[in-house]
Coordinates of C-alpha atoms in Angstrom, one line a residue:
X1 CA -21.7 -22.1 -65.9
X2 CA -18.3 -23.5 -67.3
X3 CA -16.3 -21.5 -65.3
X4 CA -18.0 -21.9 -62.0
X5 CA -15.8 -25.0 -61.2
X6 CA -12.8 -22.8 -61.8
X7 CA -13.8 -20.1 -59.4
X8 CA -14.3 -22.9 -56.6
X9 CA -10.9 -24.5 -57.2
X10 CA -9.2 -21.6 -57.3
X11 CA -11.1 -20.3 -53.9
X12 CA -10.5 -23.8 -52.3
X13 CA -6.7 -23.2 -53.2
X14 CA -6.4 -19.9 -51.8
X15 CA -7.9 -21.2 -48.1
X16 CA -5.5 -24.3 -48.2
X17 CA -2.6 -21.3 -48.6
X18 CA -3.5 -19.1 -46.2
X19 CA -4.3 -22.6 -43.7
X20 CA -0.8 -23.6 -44.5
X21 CA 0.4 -19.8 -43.8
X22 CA -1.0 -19.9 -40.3
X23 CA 0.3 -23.1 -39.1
X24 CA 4.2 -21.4 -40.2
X25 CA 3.3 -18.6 -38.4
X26 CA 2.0 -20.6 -35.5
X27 CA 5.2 -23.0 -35.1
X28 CA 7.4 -19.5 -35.1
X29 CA 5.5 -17.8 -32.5
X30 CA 6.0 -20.9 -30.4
X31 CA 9.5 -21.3 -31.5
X32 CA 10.4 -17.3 -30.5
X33 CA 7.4 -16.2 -27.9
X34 CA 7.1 -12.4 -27.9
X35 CA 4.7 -11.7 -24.9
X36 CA 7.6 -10.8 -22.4
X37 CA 8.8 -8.3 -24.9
X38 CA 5.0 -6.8 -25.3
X39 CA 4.4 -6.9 -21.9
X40 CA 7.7 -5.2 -20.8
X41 CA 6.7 -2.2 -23.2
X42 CA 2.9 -1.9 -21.6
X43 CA 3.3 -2.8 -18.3
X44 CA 6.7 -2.9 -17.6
X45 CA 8.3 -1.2 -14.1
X46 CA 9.9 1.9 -15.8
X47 CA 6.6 3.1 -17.2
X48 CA 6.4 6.9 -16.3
X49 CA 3.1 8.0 -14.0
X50 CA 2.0 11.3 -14.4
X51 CA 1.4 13.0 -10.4
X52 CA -1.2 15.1 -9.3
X53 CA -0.1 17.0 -6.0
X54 CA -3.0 19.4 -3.9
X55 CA -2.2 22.7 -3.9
X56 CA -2.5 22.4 0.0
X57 CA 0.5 20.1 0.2
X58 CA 2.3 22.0 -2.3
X59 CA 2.6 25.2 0.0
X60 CA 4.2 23.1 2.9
X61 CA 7.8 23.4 1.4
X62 CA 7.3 27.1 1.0
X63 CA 6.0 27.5 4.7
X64 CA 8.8 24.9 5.9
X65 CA 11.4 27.6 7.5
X66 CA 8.6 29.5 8.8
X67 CA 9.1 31.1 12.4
X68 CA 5.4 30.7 12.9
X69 CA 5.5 27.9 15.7
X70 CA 1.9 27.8 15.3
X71 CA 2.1 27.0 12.0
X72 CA 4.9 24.3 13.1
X73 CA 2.4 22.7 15.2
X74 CA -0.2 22.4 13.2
X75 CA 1.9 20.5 10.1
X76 CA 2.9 17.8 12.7
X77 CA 1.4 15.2 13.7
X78 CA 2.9 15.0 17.2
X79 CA 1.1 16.4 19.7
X80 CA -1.8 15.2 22.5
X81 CA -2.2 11.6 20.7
X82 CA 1.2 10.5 21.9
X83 CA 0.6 8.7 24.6
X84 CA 1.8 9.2 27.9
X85 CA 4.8 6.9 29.9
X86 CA 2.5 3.5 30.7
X87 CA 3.9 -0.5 31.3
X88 CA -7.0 15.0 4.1
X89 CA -6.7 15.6 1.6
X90 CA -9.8 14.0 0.4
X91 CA -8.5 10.0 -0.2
X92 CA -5.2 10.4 -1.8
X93 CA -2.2 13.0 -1.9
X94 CA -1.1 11.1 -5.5
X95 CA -3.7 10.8 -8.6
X96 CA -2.3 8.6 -10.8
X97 CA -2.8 8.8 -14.1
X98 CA -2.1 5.9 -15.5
X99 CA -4.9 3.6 -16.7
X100 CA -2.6 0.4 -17.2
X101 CA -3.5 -2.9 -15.4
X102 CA -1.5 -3.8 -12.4
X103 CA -2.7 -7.1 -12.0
X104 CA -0.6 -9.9 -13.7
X105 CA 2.8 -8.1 -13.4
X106 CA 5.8 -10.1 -11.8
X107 CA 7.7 -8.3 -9.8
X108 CA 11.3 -10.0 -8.8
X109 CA 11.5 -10.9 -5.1
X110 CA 15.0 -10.7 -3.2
X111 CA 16.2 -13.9 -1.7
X112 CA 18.1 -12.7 1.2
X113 CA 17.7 -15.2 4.4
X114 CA 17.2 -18.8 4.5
X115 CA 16.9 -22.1 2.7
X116 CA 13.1 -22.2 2.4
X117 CA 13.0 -18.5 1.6
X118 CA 12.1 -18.4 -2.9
X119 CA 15.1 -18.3 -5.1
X120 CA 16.7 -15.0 -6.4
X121 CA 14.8 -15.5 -10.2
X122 CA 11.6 -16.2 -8.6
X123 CA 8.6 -13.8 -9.1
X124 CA 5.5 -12.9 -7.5
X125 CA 2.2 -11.9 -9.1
X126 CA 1.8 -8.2 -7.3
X127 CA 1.3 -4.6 -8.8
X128 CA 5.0 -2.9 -9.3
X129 CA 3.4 0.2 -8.3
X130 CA 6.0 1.4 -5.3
X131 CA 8.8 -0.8 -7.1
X132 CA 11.2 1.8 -8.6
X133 CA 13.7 1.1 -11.4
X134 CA 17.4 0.1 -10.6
X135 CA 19.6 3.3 -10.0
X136 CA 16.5 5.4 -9.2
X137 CA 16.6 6.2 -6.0
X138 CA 13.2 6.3 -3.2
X139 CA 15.4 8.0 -0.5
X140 CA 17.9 10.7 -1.1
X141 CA 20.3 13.6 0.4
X142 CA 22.8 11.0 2.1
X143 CA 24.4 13.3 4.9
X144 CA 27.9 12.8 5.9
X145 CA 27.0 11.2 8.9
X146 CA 24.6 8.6 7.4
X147 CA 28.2 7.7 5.4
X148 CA 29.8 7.0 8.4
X149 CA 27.4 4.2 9.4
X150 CA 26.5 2.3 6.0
X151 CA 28.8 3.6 3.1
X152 CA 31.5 2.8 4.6
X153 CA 30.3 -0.7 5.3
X154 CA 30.3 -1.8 1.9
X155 CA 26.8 -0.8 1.1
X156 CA 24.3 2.2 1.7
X157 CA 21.3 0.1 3.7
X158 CA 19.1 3.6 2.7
X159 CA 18.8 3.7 -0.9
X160 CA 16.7 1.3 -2.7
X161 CA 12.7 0.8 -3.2
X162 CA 9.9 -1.6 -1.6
X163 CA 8.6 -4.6 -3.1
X164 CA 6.2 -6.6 -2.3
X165 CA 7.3 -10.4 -0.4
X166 CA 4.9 -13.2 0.3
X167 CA 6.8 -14.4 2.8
X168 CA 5.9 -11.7 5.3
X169 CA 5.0 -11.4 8.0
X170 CA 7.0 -13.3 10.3
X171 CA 4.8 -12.9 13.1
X172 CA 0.5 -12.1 13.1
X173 CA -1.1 -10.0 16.3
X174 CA -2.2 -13.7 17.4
X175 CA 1.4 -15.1 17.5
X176 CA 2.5 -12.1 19.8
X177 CA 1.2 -10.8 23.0
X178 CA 3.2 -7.9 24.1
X179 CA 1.8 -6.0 21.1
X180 CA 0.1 -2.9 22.3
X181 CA -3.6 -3.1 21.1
X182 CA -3.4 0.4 19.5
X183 CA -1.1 -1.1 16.6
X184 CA -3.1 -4.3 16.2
X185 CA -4.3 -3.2 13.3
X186 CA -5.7 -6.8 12.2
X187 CA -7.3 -7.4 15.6
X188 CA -8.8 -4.0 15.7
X189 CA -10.8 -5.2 12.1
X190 CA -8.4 -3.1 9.3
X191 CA -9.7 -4.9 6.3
X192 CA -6.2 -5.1 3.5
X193 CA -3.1 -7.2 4.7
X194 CA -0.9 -6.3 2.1
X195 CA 1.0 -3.4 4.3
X196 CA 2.0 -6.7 6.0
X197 CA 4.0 -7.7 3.3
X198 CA 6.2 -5.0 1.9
X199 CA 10.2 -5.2 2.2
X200 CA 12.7 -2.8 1.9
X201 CA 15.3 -3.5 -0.8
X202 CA 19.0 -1.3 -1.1
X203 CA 19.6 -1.1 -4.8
X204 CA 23.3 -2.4 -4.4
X205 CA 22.8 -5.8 -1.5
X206 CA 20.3 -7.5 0.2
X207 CA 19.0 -6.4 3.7
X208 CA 18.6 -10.2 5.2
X209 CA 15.3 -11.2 6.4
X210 CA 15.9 -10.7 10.6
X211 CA 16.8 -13.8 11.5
X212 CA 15.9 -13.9 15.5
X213 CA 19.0 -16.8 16.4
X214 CA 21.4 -14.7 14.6
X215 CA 20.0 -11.7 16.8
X216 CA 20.6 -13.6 20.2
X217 CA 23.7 -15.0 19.2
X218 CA 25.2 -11.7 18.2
X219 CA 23.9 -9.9 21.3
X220 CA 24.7 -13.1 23.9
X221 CA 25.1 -12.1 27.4
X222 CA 24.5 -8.3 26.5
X223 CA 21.1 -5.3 27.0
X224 CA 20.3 -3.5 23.9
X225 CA 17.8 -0.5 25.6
X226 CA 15.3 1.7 23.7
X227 CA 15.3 4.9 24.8
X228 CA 12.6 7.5 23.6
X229 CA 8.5 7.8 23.5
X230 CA 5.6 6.0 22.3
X231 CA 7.1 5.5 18.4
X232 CA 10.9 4.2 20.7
X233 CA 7.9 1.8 22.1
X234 CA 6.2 0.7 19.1
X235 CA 10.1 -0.5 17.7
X236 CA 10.9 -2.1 20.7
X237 CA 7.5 -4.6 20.7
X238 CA 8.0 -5.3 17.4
X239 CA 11.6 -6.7 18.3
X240 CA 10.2 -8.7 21.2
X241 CA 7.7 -10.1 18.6
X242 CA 9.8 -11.2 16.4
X243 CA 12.3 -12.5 19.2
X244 CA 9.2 -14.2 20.6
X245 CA 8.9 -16.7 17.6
X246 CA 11.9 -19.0 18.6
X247 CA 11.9 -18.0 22.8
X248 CA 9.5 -16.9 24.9
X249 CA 11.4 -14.3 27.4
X250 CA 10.5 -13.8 31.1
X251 CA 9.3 -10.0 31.7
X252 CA 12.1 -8.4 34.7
X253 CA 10.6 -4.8 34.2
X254 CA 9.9 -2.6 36.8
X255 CA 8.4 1.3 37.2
X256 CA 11.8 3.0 35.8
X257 CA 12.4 0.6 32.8
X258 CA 10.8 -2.5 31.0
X259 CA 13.0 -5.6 30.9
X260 CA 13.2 -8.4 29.3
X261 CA 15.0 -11.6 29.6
X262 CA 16.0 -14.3 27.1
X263 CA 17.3 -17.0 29.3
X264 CA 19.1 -19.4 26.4
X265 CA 21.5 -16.2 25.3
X266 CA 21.4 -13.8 28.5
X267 CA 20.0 -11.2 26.2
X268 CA 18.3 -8.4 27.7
X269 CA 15.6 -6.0 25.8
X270 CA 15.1 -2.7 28.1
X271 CA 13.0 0.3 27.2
X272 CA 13.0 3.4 29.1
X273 CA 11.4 6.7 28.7
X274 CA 12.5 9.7 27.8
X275 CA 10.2 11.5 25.7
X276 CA 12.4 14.5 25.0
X277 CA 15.9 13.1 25.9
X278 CA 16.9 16.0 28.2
X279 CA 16.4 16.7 31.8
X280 CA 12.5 18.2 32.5
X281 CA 10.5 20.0 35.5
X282 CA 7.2 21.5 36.1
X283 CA 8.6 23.4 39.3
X284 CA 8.2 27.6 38.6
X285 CA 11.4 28.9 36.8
X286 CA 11.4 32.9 36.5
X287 CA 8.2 33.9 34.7
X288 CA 7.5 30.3 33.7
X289 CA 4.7 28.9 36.2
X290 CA 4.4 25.8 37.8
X291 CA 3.1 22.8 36.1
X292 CA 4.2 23.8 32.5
X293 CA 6.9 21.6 31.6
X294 CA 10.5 23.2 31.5
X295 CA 13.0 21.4 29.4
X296 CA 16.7 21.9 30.4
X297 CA 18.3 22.0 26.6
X298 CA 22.0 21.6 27.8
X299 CA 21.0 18.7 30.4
X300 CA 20.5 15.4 29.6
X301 CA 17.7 12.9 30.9
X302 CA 19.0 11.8 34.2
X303 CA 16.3 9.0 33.7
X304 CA 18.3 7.0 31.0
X305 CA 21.6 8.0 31.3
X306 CA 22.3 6.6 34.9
X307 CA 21.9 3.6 33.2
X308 CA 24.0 3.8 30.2
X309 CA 27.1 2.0 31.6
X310 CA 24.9 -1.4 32.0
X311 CA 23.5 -0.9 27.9
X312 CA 25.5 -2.2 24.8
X313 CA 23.2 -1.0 22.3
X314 CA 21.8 1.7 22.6
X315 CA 18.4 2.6 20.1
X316 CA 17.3 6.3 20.4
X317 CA 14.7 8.7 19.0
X318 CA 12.9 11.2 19.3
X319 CA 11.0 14.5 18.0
X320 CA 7.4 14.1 17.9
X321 CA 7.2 15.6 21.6
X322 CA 8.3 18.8 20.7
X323 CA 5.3 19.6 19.4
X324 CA 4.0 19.6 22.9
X325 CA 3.6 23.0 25.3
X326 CA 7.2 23.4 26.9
X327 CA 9.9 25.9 27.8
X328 CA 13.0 26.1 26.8
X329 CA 15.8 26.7 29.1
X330 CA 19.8 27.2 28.6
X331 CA 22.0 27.7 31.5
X332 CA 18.6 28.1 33.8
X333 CA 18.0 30.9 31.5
X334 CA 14.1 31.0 29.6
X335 CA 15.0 31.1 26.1
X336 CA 11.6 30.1 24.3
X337 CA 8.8 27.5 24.0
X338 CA 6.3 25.5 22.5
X339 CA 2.6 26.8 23.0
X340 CA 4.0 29.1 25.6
X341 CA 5.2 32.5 25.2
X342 CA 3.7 35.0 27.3
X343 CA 5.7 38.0 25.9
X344 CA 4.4 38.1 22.4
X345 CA 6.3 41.7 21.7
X346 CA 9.3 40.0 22.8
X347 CA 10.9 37.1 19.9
X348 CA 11.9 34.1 21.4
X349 CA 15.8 32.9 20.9
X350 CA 14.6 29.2 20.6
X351 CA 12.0 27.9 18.9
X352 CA 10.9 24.0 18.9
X353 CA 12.9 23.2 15.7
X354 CA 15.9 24.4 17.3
X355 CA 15.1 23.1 20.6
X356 CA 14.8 20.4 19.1
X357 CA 18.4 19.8 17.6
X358 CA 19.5 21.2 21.0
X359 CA 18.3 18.1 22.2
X360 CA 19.7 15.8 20.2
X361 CA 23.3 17.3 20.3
X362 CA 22.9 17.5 24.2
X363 CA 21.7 14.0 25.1
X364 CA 24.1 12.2 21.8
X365 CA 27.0 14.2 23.5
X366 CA 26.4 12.9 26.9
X367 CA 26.6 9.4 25.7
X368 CA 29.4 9.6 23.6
X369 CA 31.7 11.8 26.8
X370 CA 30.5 8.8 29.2
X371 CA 33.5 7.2 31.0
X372 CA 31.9 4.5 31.4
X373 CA 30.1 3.8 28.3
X374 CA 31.7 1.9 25.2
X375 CA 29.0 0.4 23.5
X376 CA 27.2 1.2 20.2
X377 CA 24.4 4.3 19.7
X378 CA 22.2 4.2 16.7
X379 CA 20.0 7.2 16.3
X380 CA 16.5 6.2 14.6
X381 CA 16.2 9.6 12.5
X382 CA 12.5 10.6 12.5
X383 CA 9.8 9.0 11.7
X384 CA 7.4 10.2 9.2
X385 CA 3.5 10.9 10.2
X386 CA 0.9 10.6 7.2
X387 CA -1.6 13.1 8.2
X388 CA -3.6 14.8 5.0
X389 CA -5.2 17.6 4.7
X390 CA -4.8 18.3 8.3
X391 CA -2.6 17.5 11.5
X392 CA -4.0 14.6 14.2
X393 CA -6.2 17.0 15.7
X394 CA -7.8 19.3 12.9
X395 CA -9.3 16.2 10.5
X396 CA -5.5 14.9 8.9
X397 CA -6.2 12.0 8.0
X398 CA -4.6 8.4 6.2
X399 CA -8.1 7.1 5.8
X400 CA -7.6 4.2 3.0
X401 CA -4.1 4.1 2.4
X402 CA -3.4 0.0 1.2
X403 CA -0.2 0.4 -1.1
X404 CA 3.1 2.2 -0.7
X405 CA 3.7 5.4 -2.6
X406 CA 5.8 4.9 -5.5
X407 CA 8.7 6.9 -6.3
X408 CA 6.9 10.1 -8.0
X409 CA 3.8 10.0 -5.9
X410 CA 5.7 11.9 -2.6
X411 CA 4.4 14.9 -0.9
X412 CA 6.9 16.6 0.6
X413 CA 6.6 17.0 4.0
X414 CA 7.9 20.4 5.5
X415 CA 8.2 20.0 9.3
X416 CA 9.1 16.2 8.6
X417 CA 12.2 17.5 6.3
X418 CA 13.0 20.4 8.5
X419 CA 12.9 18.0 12.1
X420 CA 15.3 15.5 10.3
X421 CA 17.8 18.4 9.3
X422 CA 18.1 19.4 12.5
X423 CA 18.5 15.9 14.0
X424 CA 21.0 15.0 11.6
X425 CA 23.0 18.5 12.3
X426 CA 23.3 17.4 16.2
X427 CA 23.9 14.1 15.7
X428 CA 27.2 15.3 13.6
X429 CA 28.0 17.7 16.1
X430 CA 27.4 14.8 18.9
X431 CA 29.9 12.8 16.6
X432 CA 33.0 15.1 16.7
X433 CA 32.8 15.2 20.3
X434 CA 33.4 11.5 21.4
X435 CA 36.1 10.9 23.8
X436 CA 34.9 7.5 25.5
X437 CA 34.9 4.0 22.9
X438 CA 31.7 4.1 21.9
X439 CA 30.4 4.6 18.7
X440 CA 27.6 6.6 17.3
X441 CA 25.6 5.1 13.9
X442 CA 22.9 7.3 12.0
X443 CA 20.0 4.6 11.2
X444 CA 18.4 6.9 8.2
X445 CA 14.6 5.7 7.8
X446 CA 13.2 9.2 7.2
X447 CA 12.5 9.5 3.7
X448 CA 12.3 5.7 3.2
X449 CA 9.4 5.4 5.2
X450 CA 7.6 8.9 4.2
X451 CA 6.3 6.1 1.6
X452 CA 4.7 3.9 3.5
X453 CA 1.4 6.1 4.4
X454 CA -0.2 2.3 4.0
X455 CA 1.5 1.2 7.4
X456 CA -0.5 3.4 10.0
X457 CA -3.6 2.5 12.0
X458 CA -5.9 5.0 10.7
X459 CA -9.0 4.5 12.3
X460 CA -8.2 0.9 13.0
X461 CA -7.2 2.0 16.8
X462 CA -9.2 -0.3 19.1
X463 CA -11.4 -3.0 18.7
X464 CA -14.5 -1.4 19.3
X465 CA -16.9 -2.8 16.7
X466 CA -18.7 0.3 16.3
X467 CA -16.2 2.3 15.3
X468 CA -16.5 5.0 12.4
X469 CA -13.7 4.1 10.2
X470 CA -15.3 5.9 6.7
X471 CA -15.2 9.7 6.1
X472 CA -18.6 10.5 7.2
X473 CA -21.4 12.5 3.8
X474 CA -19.6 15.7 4.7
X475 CA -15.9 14.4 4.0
X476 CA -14.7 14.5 7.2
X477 CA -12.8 11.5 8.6
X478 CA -12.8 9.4 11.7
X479 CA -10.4 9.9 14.3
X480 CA -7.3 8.3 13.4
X481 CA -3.6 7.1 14.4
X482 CA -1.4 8.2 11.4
X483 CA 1.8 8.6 13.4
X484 CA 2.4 4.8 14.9
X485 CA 3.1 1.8 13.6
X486 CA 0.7 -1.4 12.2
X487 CA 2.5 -4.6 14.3
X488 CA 3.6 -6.7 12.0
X489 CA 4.1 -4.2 9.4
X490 CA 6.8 -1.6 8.2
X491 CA 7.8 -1.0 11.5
X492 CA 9.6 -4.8 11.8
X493 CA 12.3 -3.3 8.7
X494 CA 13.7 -1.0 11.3
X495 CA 14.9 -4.6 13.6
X496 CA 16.5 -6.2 10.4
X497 CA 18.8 -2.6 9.9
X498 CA 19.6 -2.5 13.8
X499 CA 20.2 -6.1 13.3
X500 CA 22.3 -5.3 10.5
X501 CA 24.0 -2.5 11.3
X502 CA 25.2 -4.6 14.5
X503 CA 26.2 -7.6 12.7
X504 CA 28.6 -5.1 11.0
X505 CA 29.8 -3.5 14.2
X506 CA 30.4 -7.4 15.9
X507 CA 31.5 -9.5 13.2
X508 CA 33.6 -6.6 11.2
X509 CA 32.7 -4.6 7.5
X510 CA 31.5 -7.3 5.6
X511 CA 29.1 -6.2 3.5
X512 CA 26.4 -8.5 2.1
X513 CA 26.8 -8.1 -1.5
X514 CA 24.1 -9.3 -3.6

C-alpha cells in the first residue's frame, strides 16, 4: 500500500513528459510543414501509370502500310458522315492502373494573356492526369518542315502537354450563333464541361490566350480564307466565335464562298470548299462511268484558287475525303481509286494514301507558283478521329471520353500516322518549289490533338431529347460524331497558333519566351 503513491507519481510524471514531448513536436511541424514534400511523393505529376492497350488497337501499327484499301477505309473515320458543301473498344483504349486520388492536386496554370488572367505561381485544384512532366514530350517526330515554321521562330509551338485552365472558354454555344448545331455539344445535352477547359502548353513559352483585338489589328484591311471540308468549317466558326466577342461582323457570303466582314478593321473571314483540294468531275473518263467522282491528282481546285490573289492568309486542310469512292487520274490517265476498282486482277498504281499526298503536293504547289499570290499558307496537318473499336460506320465509338489522354495512355493510330506522313512529305516537296513571295508554314496539330478523344461530339449530335447516347445491354454504342469538333472546345487552340504563327510572320521572330 506504501508504494502505491509512488507508482501514481511516477505515472503522472511520465504523461506530463510525453504532453511536453508533443507540444515540441507540434511547434516544429508548424515551424518546417512537411505535407508538400509527402504529397509530391504520392501524388505528385511524375508518378508513373502503368497502360493497358487492346489487342485490337495494338495490330493497327502492324496493318498501317497495308495495300489493303479496304482495310484503309475501315481504320478511318472519314467517310459518309462528312457532310456535304451547305451555307469501341468497350469505354476506354487506356486502363489505368493507378489507384491514387486525383482530387486535391494543384496543377500550375500558365499566365500567358491579360491583366485579369491568374498569376504565373497560381494553381488550380484539377487532376494532373494529361499534365506530363517538363522535357517529356506529348507530341513527337518534328519534321523538317514543321522547323521551318516554329523552331526557327524562337520556340517549337508543338511540343508541350495540356492542362487544365479555369479561365476557359472564351465563348459558350449561347454567346455565338454561327456555331453549327452538330458541334454544340452543350446545347445538344453532353453532360461534363471540363473538355471546355483544357489548354495547350509548349514546354519552352507560352501560347497567349487569342486575344481577338490583337487578331483584327494584325489582320486590318486583309481576308484570311479557309479552304478545305467540314473539319476547314468547324475551324473557321470557331474563329468567328471568338471574333464575335468584341464585334459582331455582317455576313457578305454568297453560293461560292462564305464571307464575313468586320467593319472596325476591314477584316474579312472567307471559307470555301474544296473537299479534296484538286480539280473533280463525275463526267465518264475511259472505263470510269459517269457519276463516280474522278479526281484530277495533278490539277488543282479551280474553285479556290481563282481566288487566291484576293486572300492573305490562307488556312488549308484536308484528308478525311479520301476515304470517299473516287478515281484517281494523272495526265487524264485512270491510275486507281477509292471503293472503285473494277479490274481486281489488275493492281492499281495509286492508292488513296498516295492520292492523297498527290494532292497536297499538287494544290501547295499551285499556290506557292501563283504570280499573283504573296501572302502566307499554313497547312493544318490532319486531324485526328477517335473512333474505338470500330470506324464511324461499323460501331467506333468515343462514347464517355471526359479527360485528355495523358502522355502513356496513346493508341497509336495507323491510318492517322500514315495520312500525316504523306501530308507532311508534299507539303516539303510543295516548299522547294516556291517561286512567287509567299510563304508556306506547317501548323503540326496531329499528334497533339490524338489526345484529346474528350473534345468530340459523340452522341451529343443534335438536340433531339430522345436520343440514345449510352451503349445499349449488348455493348453496342449510339451513333456518334468522333471526327468534328465540340465548339468551344479544343478546336479554339488551333485560332491562338494561326494567330500566333501570324503574329510572327507580321511583327517579325519574336518569340514569346516564358
Amino acid at each position: 500500500m506504501a508504494a502505491l503513491p509512488r507508482s501514481l507519481s511516477s505515472i503522472v510524471v511520465s504523461v506530463v513528459g510525453l504532453a511536453i514531448f508533443l507540444i515540441f513536436a507540434s511547434l516544429l511541424l508548424i515551424s518546417s510543414p512537411i505535407s508538400s514534400t509527402v504529397r509530391g511523393y504520392f501524388y505528385g505529376i511524375d508518378r508513373k501509370v502503368d497502360v493497358v492497350i487492346s489487342s485490337l488497337e495494338q495490330s493497327s501499327d502492324e496493318n498501317m502500310h497495308s495495300n489493303n484499301l479496304d482495310y484503309m477505309h475501315k481504320n478511318s473515320s472519314s467517310g459518309s458522315n462528312l457532310e456535304v458543301p451547305t451555307s469501341s473498344n468497350n469505354d476506354k483504349n487506356a486502363i489505368l492502373t493507378d489507384k491514387s486520388p486525383s482530387d486535391g492536386i494543384k496543377v500550375p496554370v500558365s499566365s500567358s494573356g491579360s491583366e485579369s488572367e491568374l498569376k504565373k505561381n497560381e494553381t488550380v485544384e484539377k487532376s494532373p492526369r494529361s499534365i506530363g512532366k517538363e522535357g517529356t514530350s506529348a507530341s513527337s517526330a518534328m519534321s523538317s518542315a514543321t522547323k521551318n515554321g516554329s523552331v526557327e521562330s524562337g520556340c517549337d509551338l508543338y511540343h508541350g502537354n495540356w492542362f487544365y485552365d479555369p479561365l476557359r472558354p472564351v465563348y459558350t454555344n449561347n454567346s455565338c450563333p454561327v456555331l453549327t448545331q452538330m458541334q454544340n455539344c452543350q446545347g445538344n445535352g453532353r453532360p461534363d464541361k471540363d473538355y471546355e477547359n483544357w489548354r495547350w502548353k509548349p514546354f519552352h513559352c507560352d501560347l497567349p490566350r487569342f486575344d481577338a483585338k490583337k487578331f483584327l489589328e494584325l489582320m486590318r484591311g486583309k481576308t484570311l480564307a479557309f479552304v478545305g471540308d467540314s473539319v476547314a468549317r468547324n475551324q473557321m466558326e470557331s474563329l468567328l466565335c471568338l471574333l464575335w466577342q468584341v464585334e459582331v461582323p455582317k455576313n457578305r457570303g454568297n453560293r461560292k464562298m462564305q464571307r464575313w466582314y468586320f467593319r472596325s478593321t476591314s477584316v474579312m473571314i472567307v471559307r470555301i470548299w474544296s473537299s479534296w483540294l484538286v480539280h473533280q468531275t463525275s463526267e465518264k473518263l475511259d472505263f470510269a462511268p459517269e457519276g463516280v467522282v474522278k479526281l484530277h491528282l495533278d490539277v488543282p481546285d479551280e474553285t479556290f484558287m481563282e481566288f487566291i490573289p484576293n486572300f492573305d492568309v490562307i488556312v488549308i486542310s484536308s484528308g478525311h475525303w479520301f476515304a470517299k469512292q473516287s478515281v484517281y487520274v494523272l495526265n487524264n490517265e485512270i491510275v486507281g481509286g477509292q471503293l472503285w476498282w473494277p479490274h481486281h486482277s489488275h493492281p492499281m498504281k495509286v492508292n488513296n494514301i498516295e492520292a492523297f499526298g498527290m494532292s497536297v503536293d499538287t494544290s501547295l504547289t499551285a499556290i506557292a507558283t501563283h504570280p499573283n499570290f504573296t501572302g502566307l499558307t499554313i497547312v493544318r496537318s490532319f486531324s485526328p478521329d477517335h473512333y474505338e473499336g470500330g470506324a464511324w460506320n461499323t460501331g467506333g465509338s468515343c462514347t464517355g471520353k471526359v479527360n485528355p489522354l495523358a502522355p502513356g495512355e496513346l493508341v497509336e493510330n495507323g491510318f492517322t500516322n500514315i495520312m500525316h506522313k504523306k501530308q507532311v512529305a508534299g507539303f516539303e516537296r510543295a516548299s522547294k518549289k516556291v517561286t512567287n513571295r509567299s510563304k508556306l508554314r506547317l501548323m503540326d496539330i496531329t499528334e497533339i490533338f490524338s489526345y484529346r478523344h474528350d473534345g468530340h461530339p459523340g452522341p451529343y449530335r443534335n438536340p433531339d431529347p430522345n436520343k440514345i447516347t449510352k451503349r445499349d445491354r449488348d455493348g453496342r454504342p449510339p451513333p456518334q460524331d468522333c471526327l468534328h469538333w465540340c465548339m468551344p472546345g479544343p478546336v479554339d487552340t488551333w485560332n491562338e497558333l494561326v494567330l500566333e504563327i501570324i503574329r510572327r510572320e507580321f511583327e517579325g521572330e519574336e518569340s514569346v519566351l516564358s
